[in-house]
Short mmCIF file of C-alpha atoms and ligand atoms in Angstrom, two decimals:
data_model
loop_
_atom_site.label_atom_id
_atom_site.label_comp_id
_atom_site.label_asym_id
_atom_site.label_seq_id
_atom_site.Cartn_x
_atom_site.Cartn_y
_atom_site.Cartn_z
CA UNK A 147 -3.94 -4.23 -20.41
CA UNK A 148 -2.74 -0.71 -21.12
CA UNK A 149 -1.70 1.21 -18.00
CA UNK A 150 -2.91 4.81 -17.80
CA UNK A 151 -0.32 7.47 -16.98
CA UNK A 152 -0.74 9.55 -13.81
CA UNK A 153 1.73 12.34 -14.57
CA UNK A 154 0.35 15.05 -12.26
CA UNK A 155 0.18 13.09 -8.96
CA UNK A 156 3.57 11.51 -9.64
CA UNK A 157 5.19 14.92 -10.28
CA UNK A 158 3.53 16.26 -7.11
CA UNK A 159 4.84 13.24 -5.22
CA UNK A 160 8.42 13.73 -6.38
CA UNK A 161 8.31 17.36 -5.32
CA UNK A 162 7.12 16.39 -1.84
CA UNK A 163 10.67 15.14 -1.19
CA UNK A 164 9.72 12.50 1.38
CA UNK A 165 11.37 9.14 2.16
CA UNK A 166 9.20 7.37 -0.44
CA UNK A 167 6.71 9.33 -2.52
CA UNK A 168 5.03 6.11 -3.69
CA UNK A 169 4.17 5.43 -0.01
CA UNK A 170 2.72 8.86 0.32
CA UNK A 171 0.65 8.49 -2.90
CA UNK A 172 -0.58 5.13 -1.61
CA UNK A 173 -1.68 6.67 1.69
CA UNK A 174 -3.76 9.11 -0.41
CA UNK A 175 -5.11 6.26 -2.53
CA UNK A 176 -6.21 4.44 0.62
CA UNK A 177 -7.88 7.53 2.03
CA UNK A 178 -9.77 8.10 -1.26
CA UNK A 179 -10.95 4.48 -1.45
CA UNK A 180 -12.12 4.49 2.19
CA UNK A 181 -13.95 7.80 1.66
CA UNK A 182 -15.62 6.40 -1.44
CA UNK A 183 -17.22 3.59 0.60
CA UNK A 184 -18.18 6.01 3.37
CA UNK A 185 -19.94 8.38 0.99
CA UNK A 186 -23.20 8.30 -0.96
CA UNK A 187 -21.87 5.58 -3.24
CA UNK A 188 -23.05 2.92 -0.76
CA UNK A 189 -26.61 3.86 -1.78
CA UNK A 190 -25.78 2.98 -5.38
CA UNK A 191 -27.15 -0.53 -6.17
CA UNK A 192 -24.16 -1.44 -8.38
CA UNK A 193 -21.68 -0.51 -5.66
CA UNK A 194 -23.67 -2.52 -3.13
CA UNK A 195 -23.60 -5.60 -5.37
CA UNK A 196 -19.81 -5.29 -5.56
CA UNK A 197 -19.54 -4.78 -1.79
CA UNK A 198 -21.74 -7.84 -1.14
CA UNK A 199 -19.61 -9.91 -3.47
CA UNK A 200 -16.10 -8.77 -2.52
CA UNK A 201 -16.33 -6.86 0.75
CA UNK A 202 -13.19 -5.66 2.52
CA UNK A 203 -10.19 -7.20 4.24
CA UNK A 204 -10.17 -7.06 8.10
CA UNK A 205 -7.91 -3.98 8.11
CA UNK A 206 -10.18 -2.02 5.78
CA UNK A 207 -13.41 -3.06 7.53
CA UNK A 208 -11.76 -1.71 10.71
CA UNK A 209 -10.84 1.56 9.02
CA UNK A 210 -14.41 1.93 7.75
CA UNK A 211 -15.91 1.37 11.21
CA UNK A 212 -13.32 3.68 12.80
CA UNK A 213 -14.46 6.58 10.59
CA UNK A 214 -17.70 7.04 12.58
CA UNK A 215 -20.05 7.01 9.60
CA UNK A 216 -22.26 4.37 11.13
CA UNK A 217 -25.20 4.33 8.73
CA UNK A 218 -23.26 3.46 5.57
CA UNK A 219 -21.21 0.79 7.35
CA UNK A 220 -24.42 -0.66 8.86
CA UNK A 221 -26.02 -0.85 5.38
CA UNK A 222 -22.96 -2.57 3.90
CA UNK A 223 -22.56 -4.87 6.91
CA UNK A 224 -26.24 -5.85 6.76
CA UNK A 225 -26.24 -7.09 3.16
CA UNK A 226 -22.63 -8.33 3.21
CA UNK A 227 -23.40 -10.58 6.19
CA UNK A 228 -26.59 -11.75 4.48
CA UNK A 229 -24.54 -12.71 1.39
CA UNK A 230 -21.97 -14.47 3.58
CA UNK A 231 -24.77 -16.45 5.25
CA UNK A 232 -26.16 -17.46 1.85
CA UNK A 233 -22.76 -18.47 0.50
CA UNK A 234 -21.92 -20.49 3.61
CA UNK A 235 -25.36 -22.00 4.18
CA UNK A 236 -24.55 -25.48 2.94
CA UNK A 237 -21.18 -25.45 4.77
CA UNK A 238 -22.95 -24.43 8.00
CA UNK A 239 -25.56 -27.16 7.52
CA UNK A 240 -22.65 -29.57 7.10
CA UNK A 241 -21.18 -28.37 10.42
CA UNK A 242 -24.57 -28.85 12.12
CA UNK A 243 -24.91 -32.41 10.94
CA UNK A 244 -21.33 -33.65 11.50
CA UNK A 245 -21.38 -37.25 12.77
CA UNK A 246 -18.14 -39.15 12.23
CA UNK A 247 -14.67 -37.67 13.00
CA UNK A 248 -13.82 -37.90 9.30
CA UNK A 249 -16.99 -36.06 8.29
CA UNK A 250 -16.42 -33.39 10.97
CA UNK A 251 -12.95 -32.73 9.58
CA UNK A 252 -14.33 -32.46 6.04
CA UNK A 253 -17.14 -30.02 6.90
CA UNK A 254 -14.81 -27.84 8.96
CA UNK A 255 -12.47 -27.64 5.96
CA UNK A 256 -15.40 -26.77 3.67
CA UNK A 257 -16.49 -23.94 5.96
CA UNK A 258 -12.91 -22.70 6.24
CA UNK A 259 -12.57 -22.46 2.47
CA UNK A 260 -15.86 -20.51 2.11
CA UNK A 261 -14.59 -18.03 4.68
CA UNK A 262 -11.21 -17.77 3.01
CA UNK A 263 -12.77 -16.95 -0.34
CA UNK A 264 -14.95 -14.27 1.32
CA UNK A 265 -11.86 -12.53 2.67
CA UNK A 266 -10.21 -12.26 -0.75
CA UNK A 267 -10.62 -9.38 -3.18
CA UNK A 268 -11.05 -6.41 -0.75
CA UNK A 269 -12.40 -3.48 -2.77
CA UNK A 270 -10.11 -0.94 -1.06
CA UNK A 271 -7.02 -3.13 -1.56
CA UNK A 272 -7.97 -3.65 -5.24
CA UNK A 273 -8.46 0.09 -5.84
CA UNK A 274 -5.08 0.76 -4.21
CA UNK A 275 -3.37 -1.93 -6.26
CA UNK A 276 -4.66 -0.37 -9.51
CA UNK A 277 -3.32 3.00 -8.51
CA UNK A 278 -0.01 1.54 -7.37
CA UNK A 279 0.55 -0.04 -10.79
CA UNK A 280 -0.20 3.27 -12.52
CA UNK A 281 2.09 5.28 -10.21
CA UNK A 282 4.98 2.84 -10.60
CA UNK A 283 4.56 2.68 -14.36
CA UNK A 284 4.33 6.47 -14.68
CA UNK A 285 7.46 6.94 -12.54
CA UNK A 286 9.49 4.65 -14.81
CA UNK A 287 7.97 6.12 -17.97
CA UNK A 288 8.72 9.74 -16.98
CA UNK A 289 12.25 8.76 -15.93
CA UNK A 290 12.78 7.55 -19.52
CA UNK A 291 10.99 10.43 -21.26
CA UNK A 292 11.61 13.61 -19.29
CA UNK A 293 15.14 14.71 -18.29
CA UNK A 294 13.77 17.17 -15.73
CA UNK A 295 11.89 14.33 -14.00
CA UNK A 296 15.03 12.20 -13.98
CA UNK A 297 16.89 15.09 -12.38
CA UNK A 298 14.16 15.59 -9.76
CA UNK A 299 14.24 11.87 -8.86
CA UNK A 300 18.03 11.96 -8.50
CA UNK A 301 17.72 14.89 -6.05
CA UNK A 302 15.11 13.03 -3.96
CA UNK A 303 15.38 10.63 -1.04
CA UNK A 304 14.83 7.41 -2.98
CA UNK A 305 12.11 4.91 -2.08
CA UNK A 306 11.18 2.44 0.62
CA UNK A 307 12.72 -0.97 -0.07
CA UNK A 308 9.32 -2.41 -0.95
CA UNK A 309 8.52 0.16 -3.65
CA UNK A 310 12.16 0.26 -4.82
CA UNK A 311 11.91 -3.43 -5.66
CA UNK A 312 8.54 -3.02 -7.43
CA UNK A 313 9.87 -0.06 -9.47
CA UNK A 314 12.85 -2.08 -10.68
CA UNK A 315 10.45 -4.79 -11.75
CA UNK A 316 7.94 -2.59 -13.59
CA UNK A 317 10.74 -0.63 -15.31
CA UNK A 318 11.10 -3.62 -17.57
CA UNK A 319 7.60 -3.02 -18.95
CA UNK A 320 7.70 0.79 -18.97
CA UNK A 321 11.13 1.39 -20.53
CA UNK A 322 12.86 0.33 -23.71
CA UNK A 323 15.31 -2.53 -23.29
CA UNK A 324 18.18 -0.10 -24.09
CA UNK A 325 17.28 2.19 -21.21
CA UNK A 326 16.38 -0.50 -18.70
CA UNK A 327 19.89 -1.41 -17.40
CA UNK A 328 20.72 2.29 -16.98
CA UNK A 329 17.48 2.76 -15.02
CA UNK A 330 18.32 -0.18 -12.75
CA UNK A 331 21.84 1.20 -12.08
CA UNK A 332 20.76 4.81 -11.53
CA UNK A 333 17.79 4.04 -9.25
CA UNK A 334 19.92 1.59 -7.24
CA UNK A 335 22.70 4.16 -6.86
CA UNK A 336 20.15 6.64 -5.51
CA UNK A 337 18.66 4.03 -3.18
CA UNK A 338 22.04 2.96 -1.78
CA UNK A 339 23.04 6.59 -1.11
CA UNK A 340 19.79 7.16 0.76
CA UNK A 341 20.06 3.91 2.73
CA UNK A 342 23.53 5.11 3.80
CA UNK A 343 22.01 8.42 4.92
CA UNK A 344 19.30 6.70 6.97
CA UNK A 345 21.82 4.25 8.46
CA UNK A 346 24.01 7.15 9.58
CA UNK A 347 21.04 8.98 11.09
CA UNK A 348 19.71 6.01 13.06
CA UNK A 349 23.20 5.16 14.26
CA UNK A 350 23.66 8.72 15.55
CA UNK A 351 20.32 8.36 17.30
CA UNK A 352 21.63 5.28 19.18
CA UNK A 353 24.76 7.25 20.17
CA UNK A 354 22.71 10.20 21.41
CA UNK A 355 21.30 7.99 24.20
CA UNK A 356 24.80 7.56 25.67
CA UNK A 357 25.54 9.83 28.62
CA UNK A 358 28.67 11.29 27.01
CA UNK A 359 26.63 12.52 24.01
CA UNK A 360 23.75 14.03 25.98
CA UNK A 361 24.86 17.60 25.26
CA UNK A 362 25.68 17.04 21.58
CA UNK A 363 23.21 18.16 18.91
CA UNK A 364 20.63 15.74 17.40
CA UNK A 365 21.50 16.79 13.82
CA UNK A 366 17.82 16.24 12.91
CA UNK A 367 17.93 12.57 13.94
CA UNK A 368 15.15 12.69 16.57
CA UNK A 369 12.83 10.68 14.28
CA UNK A 370 15.48 8.49 12.62
CA UNK A 371 13.96 5.30 14.11
CA UNK A 372 10.64 6.02 12.36
CA UNK A 373 12.32 6.93 9.08
CA UNK A 374 14.35 3.70 9.27
CA UNK A 375 11.21 1.59 9.70
CA UNK A 376 9.47 3.50 6.87
CA UNK A 377 12.46 2.93 4.61
CA UNK A 378 12.64 -0.77 5.42
CA UNK A 379 8.95 -1.69 5.30
CA UNK A 380 7.36 1.12 3.33
CA UNK A 381 4.05 0.14 4.83
CA UNK A 382 3.78 1.98 8.10
CA UNK A 383 2.33 5.14 6.54
CA UNK A 384 -0.26 3.12 4.70
CA UNK A 385 -1.24 1.03 7.72
CA UNK A 386 -1.70 4.08 9.91
CA UNK A 387 -3.90 6.60 8.11
CA UNK A 388 -3.29 9.30 10.71
CA UNK A 389 0.32 9.83 9.70
ZN1 LIG B 461 7.19 3.18 -0.40
ZN1 LIG B 462 -8.11 -4.26 2.08
#
């Protein structure tokens, strides 16, 4: 499958100069996907068929209900639950007629697997995954094609470890084999320099809590614990839509 380029958002992301611009683009992607299922699209029969079939993961159902757009969520919940009941009807009948211990174990397993398959394929997660692939691919592609983009990346703060690892992986597809080793070296150099910066900041934060350092300046390290977690996990911004 050919991956579409997303030059404009990726350039905007780089210029944002945050700890990981892929994280920040993914937070946007999540917001857009949630808004899509809170808007008029839930009235569209095709969308509803997809919602009934795939639904959302627990985290994204929670984000939908937290948005206070009750009617749309009620409509989706109504027909999604109906579909779940249909798909699990025979498993539920099995549970109701369990007789022997062996049979009980078997019907419980059958019900468990129906439920597991219902929780797969969240529409918000899938939309985000598509965008993630395009953003990662575009980042690698522009790094290879546009010297000014390569310069902008090298002036940035690197990536969270999660997206750093995915970028290195997708670079193989997006770049020529000649350029690939140089990409791996350069992006890693940038990442290591920025991990050193974060490490220094969070260490200074720990020192600031000592009585002898109470009067010394923070040097901008008041939020170093949050930046450290963001850099390590890369997911906190995406999990919490408020940030
Ligand atoms: Zn990230
Ligand atoms: Zn999800």
